[in-house]
Short mmCIF file of C-alpha atoms and ligand atoms in Angstrom, two decimals:
data_model
loop_
_atom_site.label_atom_id
_atom_site.label_comp_id
_atom_site.label_asym_id
_atom_site.label_seq_id
_atom_site.Cartn_x
_atom_site.Cartn_y
_atom_site.Cartn_z
CA MET A 4 14.20 -4.20 31.12
CA ALA A 5 13.11 -1.90 33.39
CA GLY A 6 11.69 1.34 32.44
CA ASP A 7 11.28 -0.13 28.99
CA THR A 8 8.11 0.46 26.91
CA GLN A 9 7.07 -1.46 24.38
CA ALA A 10 4.03 -2.00 21.89
CA THR A 11 3.15 -4.62 19.08
CA ALA A 12 0.56 -3.76 16.12
CA THR A 13 -0.49 -5.36 13.30
CA ALA A 14 -1.67 -3.90 10.19
CA HIS A 15 -3.09 -5.36 6.57
CA VAL A 16 -1.61 -4.45 3.67
CA ASN A 17 -3.88 -2.47 1.05
CA VAL A 18 -3.90 -2.57 -2.75
CA ALA A 19 -4.82 0.17 -4.39
CA LEU A 20 -8.19 0.28 -6.78
CA VAL A 21 -7.28 3.62 -8.05
CA LYS A 22 -3.51 4.54 -7.35
CA TYR A 23 -1.52 7.03 -5.96
CA CYS A 24 1.65 7.72 -8.66
CA GLY A 25 4.40 10.16 -7.53
CA LYS A 26 4.47 13.22 -5.40
CA ARG A 27 4.74 16.96 -5.59
CA ASP A 28 6.39 17.42 -2.18
CA THR A 29 8.96 14.39 -1.80
CA GLU A 30 9.59 15.82 2.11
CA LEU A 31 6.34 16.17 3.27
CA VAL A 32 4.99 13.36 1.04
CA ILE A 33 2.19 14.92 -0.44
CA PRO A 34 1.09 13.26 -3.68
CA TRP A 35 -0.05 14.21 -7.65
CA THR A 36 -3.22 12.61 -6.68
CA SER A 37 -6.11 10.94 -4.35
CA SER A 38 -5.58 7.56 -3.97
CA LEU A 39 -8.78 4.39 -2.74
CA SER A 40 -7.98 1.55 -1.34
CA MET A 41 -9.33 -2.48 -0.51
CA THR A 42 -7.76 -3.75 2.61
CA LEU A 43 -6.73 -7.41 2.53
CA ASP A 44 -6.93 -10.21 4.96
CA ALA A 45 -4.74 -12.30 3.74
CA PHE A 46 -0.97 -10.37 3.72
CA TRP A 47 -0.03 -8.34 7.18
CA THR A 48 2.96 -7.01 9.12
CA THR A 49 3.05 -7.41 12.79
CA THR A 50 5.57 -5.08 14.44
CA THR A 51 6.91 -4.77 17.97
CA VAL A 52 8.78 -1.06 19.25
CA ARG A 53 10.41 -1.12 21.90
CA PHE A 54 11.59 2.43 23.44
CA CYS A 55 14.52 1.47 25.36
CA ALA A 56 16.94 3.94 27.65
CA GLU A 57 20.28 1.58 26.99
CA ALA A 58 20.34 1.26 22.97
CA GLY A 59 22.95 3.67 21.64
CA GLU A 60 21.05 3.52 18.19
CA ASP A 61 18.04 2.66 16.79
CA GLN A 62 17.85 -1.13 16.01
CA VAL A 63 15.41 -2.60 13.19
CA THR A 64 15.10 -6.20 12.04
CA LEU A 65 12.58 -7.76 9.57
CA ASP A 66 11.78 -11.17 9.55
CA GLY A 67 14.68 -11.78 11.93
CA ALA A 68 17.42 -10.01 10.39
CA HIS A 69 18.75 -6.68 10.70
CA LEU A 70 18.83 -4.25 8.17
CA THR A 71 20.74 -1.91 7.06
CA GLY A 72 21.65 0.65 4.35
CA GLU A 73 18.56 2.12 2.96
CA PRO A 74 15.71 -0.16 3.80
CA ARG A 75 16.87 1.09 7.58
CA ARG A 76 17.38 4.57 7.21
CA ARG A 77 13.82 4.50 5.71
CA VAL A 78 12.80 3.00 8.71
CA THR A 79 14.75 5.51 11.48
CA LYS A 80 14.19 8.20 9.39
CA PHE A 81 10.07 7.56 10.32
CA LEU A 82 11.22 7.12 13.98
CA ASP A 83 12.87 10.58 13.53
CA LEU A 84 9.78 12.05 13.36
CA VAL A 85 8.24 10.02 16.51
CA ARG A 86 10.92 10.70 18.74
CA PRO A 87 10.98 14.88 19.46
CA ARG A 88 7.22 13.87 20.11
CA THR A 89 8.21 11.68 23.39
CA SER A 90 9.35 12.51 26.24
CA ARG A 91 11.29 9.28 26.62
CA ALA A 92 14.94 9.03 26.21
CA GLY A 93 17.19 6.08 24.38
CA ARG A 94 16.67 4.74 21.32
CA PHE A 95 14.05 2.46 19.23
CA VAL A 96 13.96 -1.59 19.32
CA VAL A 97 11.58 -2.26 16.12
CA ASP A 98 11.15 -6.17 15.37
CA SER A 99 8.62 -6.35 12.30
CA ALA A 100 7.60 -9.71 10.85
CA ASN A 101 5.86 -9.87 6.91
CA THR A 102 3.51 -12.61 5.80
CA VAL A 103 3.66 -10.45 2.43
CA PRO A 104 6.45 -11.13 0.11
CA THR A 105 8.72 -8.02 0.44
CA GLY A 106 9.42 -5.53 -2.68
CA ALA A 107 7.16 -7.97 -5.14
CA GLY A 108 4.58 -5.59 -5.88
CA LEU A 109 2.48 -7.22 -2.97
CA ALA A 110 2.02 -3.88 -1.02
CA SER A 111 4.62 -5.26 1.76
CA SER A 112 5.67 -1.17 2.44
CA SER A 113 2.25 -0.45 2.88
CA SER A 114 1.75 -2.60 5.83
CA GLY A 115 5.39 -2.54 7.14
CA PHE A 116 4.71 1.07 7.75
CA ALA A 117 1.96 1.41 9.26
CA ALA A 118 1.79 -1.61 12.21
CA PRO A 119 5.24 0.11 13.41
CA ALA A 120 3.45 3.55 13.17
CA MET A 121 1.16 2.70 14.95
CA ALA A 122 3.38 0.78 17.36
CA ALA A 123 6.20 3.08 17.94
CA SER A 124 3.26 5.84 19.00
CA ALA A 125 1.94 3.38 21.20
CA ALA A 126 5.41 2.95 22.70
CA SER A 127 6.10 6.55 22.50
CA ARG A 128 2.86 6.67 25.03
CA LEU A 129 1.67 8.85 21.76
CA PRO A 130 -2.29 9.62 21.94
CA LEU A 131 -2.70 9.82 17.87
CA ASP A 132 -6.14 9.46 17.08
CA THR A 133 -6.76 7.93 13.18
CA THR A 134 -6.21 10.79 11.15
CA ALA A 135 -2.59 11.44 12.74
CA LEU A 136 -1.99 8.17 12.70
CA SER A 137 -2.79 8.11 8.78
CA ARG A 138 -0.96 11.57 8.60
CA LEU A 139 2.05 9.43 10.22
CA ALA A 140 2.37 6.17 8.31
CA ARG A 141 2.43 8.17 5.40
CA ARG A 142 5.72 9.98 6.07
CA GLY A 143 7.18 6.47 6.24
CA SER A 144 5.20 5.29 2.79
CA ARG A 145 2.79 6.80 1.11
CA SER A 146 0.10 3.76 0.26
CA ALA A 147 0.58 2.84 4.66
CA ALA A 148 -1.84 5.80 4.87
CA ARG A 149 -4.75 3.96 3.50
CA SER A 150 -3.51 0.89 5.74
CA THR A 151 -3.09 2.53 8.64
CA ILE A 152 -6.23 2.25 10.65
CA PHE A 153 -8.33 1.44 8.14
CA GLY A 154 -10.46 -2.03 7.20
CA GLY A 155 -12.58 -2.20 4.15
CA SER A 156 -11.73 0.91 1.82
CA ALA A 157 -9.98 3.64 2.12
CA LEU A 158 -9.46 6.67 0.52
CA TRP A 159 -6.60 8.90 0.94
CA HIS A 160 -6.98 12.82 -0.20
CA ALA A 161 -3.93 13.97 -1.26
CA GLY A 162 -4.14 17.15 0.25
CA HIS A 163 -1.92 19.87 -0.44
CA ASP A 164 0.34 20.13 3.22
CA ASP A 165 1.10 17.78 5.93
CA GLU A 166 -2.30 18.37 7.96
CA SER A 167 -4.25 17.90 4.48
CA SER A 168 -2.89 14.61 3.28
CA TYR A 169 -4.54 11.43 5.02
CA ALA A 170 -6.83 8.44 4.48
CA GLU A 171 -10.25 7.88 5.77
CA ALA A 172 -12.56 5.19 5.14
CA VAL A 173 -14.96 5.00 2.76
CA PRO A 174 -18.12 3.05 2.51
CA ALA A 175 -19.21 0.45 0.35
CA GLY A 176 -22.06 -0.71 -1.10
CA GLU A 177 -24.29 0.49 1.82
CA GLY A 178 -27.85 -1.94 2.18
CA VAL A 179 -26.18 -3.07 -1.06
CA PRO A 180 -24.42 -7.01 -1.09
CA PHE A 181 -21.04 -5.87 -1.93
CA GLU A 182 -18.45 -8.68 -1.04
CA PRO A 183 -15.32 -8.64 -3.46
CA VAL A 184 -12.43 -10.91 -3.15
CA MET A 185 -9.37 -10.17 -4.77
CA VAL A 186 -7.25 -13.46 -6.50
CA VAL A 187 -3.93 -12.57 -5.98
CA ALA A 188 -1.70 -14.32 -8.66
CA LEU A 189 1.58 -14.40 -7.79
CA VAL A 190 3.88 -14.09 -10.77
CA ASP A 191 6.97 -13.60 -9.03
CA THR A 192 7.56 -12.97 -5.65
CA ALA A 193 11.50 -11.97 -5.14
CA HIS A 194 12.44 -8.07 -5.08
CA THR A 195 12.08 -6.42 -7.94
CA THR A 196 14.79 -4.94 -9.53
CA ILE A 197 13.23 -1.43 -9.51
CA SER A 198 11.52 -0.24 -5.81
CA SER A 199 7.77 1.57 -6.57
CA ARG A 200 9.46 4.86 -5.24
CA ASP A 201 12.59 4.76 -7.63
CA GLY A 202 10.08 4.13 -10.21
CA MET A 203 7.29 6.47 -9.86
CA GLN A 204 9.80 9.38 -9.23
CA ARG A 205 11.58 8.78 -12.49
CA THR A 206 8.17 8.39 -14.07
CA VAL A 207 7.43 11.25 -12.37
CA ASP A 208 10.28 13.66 -13.63
CA THR A 209 10.55 11.89 -17.39
CA SER A 210 7.24 10.35 -18.61
CA PRO A 211 5.71 12.53 -21.11
CA LEU A 212 1.95 10.23 -20.31
CA PHE A 213 2.27 11.43 -16.50
CA ARG A 214 0.15 15.13 -16.66
CA PRO A 215 -2.60 13.56 -18.57
CA TRP A 216 -2.43 10.23 -16.30
CA VAL A 217 -3.03 12.68 -13.27
CA GLY A 218 -6.18 14.17 -14.84
CA SER A 219 -7.19 10.74 -15.79
CA ALA A 220 -7.15 9.34 -12.50
CA ALA A 221 -8.93 12.20 -10.72
CA ALA A 222 -12.28 11.31 -13.44
CA ASP A 223 -11.22 7.57 -12.23
CA LEU A 224 -11.52 8.44 -8.75
CA LYS A 225 -14.69 10.05 -8.99
CA GLU A 226 -16.28 7.15 -11.01
CA MET A 227 -14.79 4.89 -8.39
CA ARG A 228 -16.63 6.21 -5.24
CA ASP A 229 -19.91 6.02 -7.29
CA ALA A 230 -19.38 2.65 -8.07
CA LEU A 231 -18.15 1.50 -4.61
CA ALA A 232 -21.50 3.78 -2.83
CA GLN A 233 -23.81 1.81 -5.33
CA GLY A 234 -22.32 -1.57 -4.96
CA ASN A 235 -21.73 -2.10 -8.46
CA PRO A 236 -18.89 -4.90 -8.64
CA ASP A 237 -18.38 -4.14 -12.40
CA GLY A 238 -18.12 -0.91 -12.33
CA VAL A 239 -15.50 -0.63 -9.54
CA GLY A 240 -13.42 -3.53 -11.60
CA GLU A 241 -13.27 -1.75 -14.67
CA ILE A 242 -12.48 1.35 -13.31
CA ALA A 243 -9.91 -0.61 -11.12
CA GLU A 244 -7.93 -2.21 -14.70
CA ARG A 245 -8.38 0.42 -16.02
CA ASN A 246 -6.52 2.69 -13.75
CA ALA A 247 -3.88 0.58 -13.09
CA LEU A 248 -3.05 -0.10 -16.52
CA GLY A 249 -2.94 4.04 -17.40
CA MET A 250 -0.45 3.62 -15.03
CA HIS A 251 1.83 1.17 -15.83
CA ALA A 252 1.75 2.53 -19.18
CA THR A 253 2.49 6.10 -17.82
CA MET A 254 5.32 4.22 -16.27
CA LEU A 255 6.33 2.23 -19.07
CA ALA A 256 6.74 5.90 -21.42
CA ALA A 257 9.48 7.20 -18.38
CA ARG A 258 12.97 7.28 -19.66
CA PRO A 259 14.27 4.58 -19.57
CA ALA A 260 11.11 2.90 -19.05
CA VAL A 261 10.05 1.45 -15.75
CA ARG A 262 8.65 -1.63 -16.66
CA TYR A 263 6.46 -4.38 -13.59
CA PHE A 264 5.39 -6.82 -17.01
CA THR A 265 6.79 -9.99 -17.43
CA PRO A 266 5.52 -12.89 -19.84
CA ALA A 267 3.86 -14.59 -17.15
CA THR A 268 2.39 -11.38 -15.84
CA VAL A 269 1.00 -10.59 -19.79
CA THR A 270 -0.51 -14.54 -19.59
CA VAL A 271 -2.26 -14.40 -16.60
CA LEU A 272 -3.45 -10.51 -17.98
CA ASP A 273 -5.25 -13.34 -20.80
CA ALA A 274 -6.58 -15.50 -18.56
CA VAL A 275 -8.29 -12.86 -16.73
CA LEU A 276 -9.45 -11.80 -20.46
CA GLU A 277 -10.74 -15.16 -21.03
CA LEU A 278 -12.60 -15.54 -18.49
CA ARG A 279 -14.99 -12.01 -18.59
CA ARG A 280 -15.60 -13.30 -22.33
CA ALA A 281 -16.87 -16.84 -20.41
CA GLY A 282 -18.53 -14.55 -18.42
CA VAL A 283 -16.83 -14.71 -14.71
CA SER A 284 -16.92 -10.97 -13.78
CA ALA A 285 -13.01 -10.81 -13.26
CA TYR A 286 -10.76 -7.67 -13.33
CA ALA A 287 -7.04 -7.03 -13.03
CA THR A 288 -5.05 -4.33 -10.74
CA MET A 289 -0.84 -4.48 -10.75
CA ASP A 290 1.28 -3.14 -8.47
CA ALA A 291 4.46 -1.97 -8.33
CA GLY A 292 5.73 -5.02 -9.62
CA PRO A 293 4.59 -8.46 -11.92
CA ASN A 294 2.17 -10.18 -9.54
CA VAL A 295 -1.73 -9.18 -10.77
CA LYS A 296 -4.17 -8.80 -8.28
CA ILE A 297 -7.77 -10.22 -9.79
CA LEU A 298 -11.01 -8.48 -8.50
CA CYS A 299 -13.99 -10.46 -8.54
CA HIS A 300 -16.89 -12.04 -6.26
CA ARG A 301 -16.62 -13.95 -3.90
CA ALA A 302 -18.76 -17.27 -5.46
CA ASP A 303 -16.31 -17.07 -8.48
CA ALA A 304 -12.91 -16.97 -6.28
CA ASP A 305 -12.63 -20.66 -6.81
CA THR A 306 -12.92 -20.66 -10.24
CA VAL A 307 -10.40 -17.53 -11.13
CA ALA A 308 -8.21 -18.77 -8.82
CA ALA A 309 -8.10 -22.60 -11.20
CA ALA A 310 -7.93 -20.44 -14.10
CA VAL A 311 -4.89 -18.66 -12.94
CA ARG A 312 -3.47 -21.91 -11.68
CA ALA A 313 -3.66 -23.18 -15.15
CA ALA A 314 -2.15 -20.75 -16.66
CA GLY A 315 0.87 -21.66 -14.61
CA CYS A 316 0.80 -19.31 -11.17
CA PRO A 317 0.01 -20.30 -7.98
CA THR A 318 -2.49 -17.91 -6.16
CA ALA A 319 -3.59 -16.84 -2.45
CA VAL A 320 -6.99 -15.56 -1.94
CA ALA A 321 -7.92 -12.68 0.02
CA GLU A 322 -11.22 -10.70 1.33
CA VAL A 323 -11.59 -7.54 2.32
CA GLY A 324 -9.02 -7.13 5.44
CA PRO A 325 -9.63 -5.72 9.05
CA ALA A 326 -7.93 -2.26 10.14
CA ALA A 327 -4.59 -1.71 11.66
CA ARG A 328 -4.45 -2.70 15.72
CA LEU A 329 -3.02 -2.96 18.88
CA VAL A 330 -2.41 -6.32 19.98
CA ARG A 331 -0.89 -5.19 22.81
CA THR A 332 0.50 -2.39 25.09
P1 ADP B 421 5.91 -3.24 -2.07
O1 ADP B 421 5.27 -3.34 -3.25
O2 ADP B 421 6.36 -4.75 -1.71
O3 ADP B 421 5.38 -2.29 -1.30
P2 ADP B 421 7.90 -1.12 -2.62
O4 ADP B 421 9.11 -1.34 -3.59
O5 ADP B 421 6.48 -0.30 -2.50
O6 ADP B 421 7.31 -2.62 -2.46
O7 ADP B 421 8.69 -1.60 -1.23
C1 ADP B 421 9.62 -2.07 -0.58
C2 ADP B 421 10.78 -1.57 0.74
O8 ADP B 421 9.43 -1.54 1.70
C3 ADP B 421 11.64 -2.96 1.29
O9 ADP B 421 12.34 -2.91 0.24
C4 ADP B 421 11.35 -2.32 2.87
O10 ADP B 421 13.36 -0.87 2.50
C5 ADP B 421 10.15 -1.75 2.84
N1 ADP B 421 9.58 -2.59 3.33
C6 ADP B 421 8.49 -3.17 3.67
N2 ADP B 421 8.27 -4.40 4.72
C7 ADP B 421 8.61 -3.23 5.46
C8 ADP B 421 8.85 -3.66 6.97
N3 ADP B 421 7.72 -4.25 7.47
N4 ADP B 421 9.70 -3.42 8.05
C9 ADP B 421 10.15 -2.15 7.50
N5 ADP B 421 10.16 -1.97 5.92
C10 ADP B 421 10.00 -2.40 4.98
C1 DP6 B 422 2.27 1.23 -7.31
O1 DP6 B 422 3.60 3.08 -0.45
O2 DP6 B 422 5.15 1.62 -1.87
O3 DP6 B 422 1.48 0.65 -5.24
O4 DP6 B 422 6.71 4.77 -0.55
O5 DP6 B 422 6.80 6.21 -2.33
O6 DP6 B 422 7.74 3.89 -1.87
P1 DP6 B 422 6.58 5.28 -1.95
O7 DP6 B 422 5.41 4.68 -2.23
P2 DP6 B 422 4.62 3.34 -2.03
O8 DP6 B 422 3.69 3.00 -2.88
C2 DP6 B 422 3.23 1.96 -3.73
C3 DP6 B 422 2.29 2.44 -5.00
C4 DP6 B 422 1.49 1.22 -5.82
C5 DP6 B 422 -0.03 2.52 -6.57
C6 DP6 B 422 -0.87 2.15 -4.59
O9 DP6 B 422 -0.35 1.42 -3.93
O10 DP6 B 422 -1.92 3.39 -4.26
#
């Protein structure tokens, strides 16, 4: 349509090696803890945003289906942050496609809001730098702050207000060969019954282990930064695994419990332990779902994937992914 502007962006998912869990300010989205992630090449979101003068209301599709209810509201609330900052009249038309299963603990919301953040600001002709984009994406989905711009590893500073809560790239293994791979155990790719947002909020509100977890997460982050800087894969893996299991223990102590583990999850975690006993450097992490991501050396990826398949679970292998980018304006 004449006068419309549009932009298309692609953002990859990121998986936290030191997790974010819960926010101290829900409106501004200020988390309790800083977190650190690895961007994956295997899964991403592509979003086209059109700024359409003729549309009566925002239209949002995901994988070809119109979003309604809460999932749509989550996107339009996010667009409301961009709307007042552009001189263009009319409504957004947002079309996204996820290559990652949605809502299964495989971080679809990280790429699913990073790509719209980049595309919406470009379609609106808002010149945002990487920090501003990270802050904008954070308001859509917390973990999107990390995916927005950065490939490799990203550190999201918890901060104390809108301005100070953003992510930045962190170098890994300067001068040391460090080529981590994540073998993703696809335990169950269906949408979970409890979203990460609701699960984390219940954990913050009711888990007696939450405050201690905040303290241990800070210690994990410091050690993780050291391990990354030294290019120490076993250090990175050990800290990532204990941090993830600590977060899930904290969630399990919520009232009622927030439980993402299934019997198949535990079978995969057992397979990871067996791999380590056999001398393979492999460490597990999990998010808000039953799926397990296994950090290992690239040279061991086939061995790890075979062990997971032998445990009855399909796999995908992900290497370190690229930064988000505009693919068309
Ligand atoms: P996940 O592990 O997949 O991030 P969450 O429960 O954190 O699981 O988030 C899933 C929710 O994120 C979906 O139910 C949906 O509301 C939203 N989401 C994911 N991808 C997109 C997308 N591309 N566009 C809009 N919303 C999305
Ligand atoms: C458990 O970005 O999905 O994967 O926006 O609050 O819904 P909300 O959070 P989201 O957080 C995912 C949290 C996590 C851990 C992490 O990625 O740090």
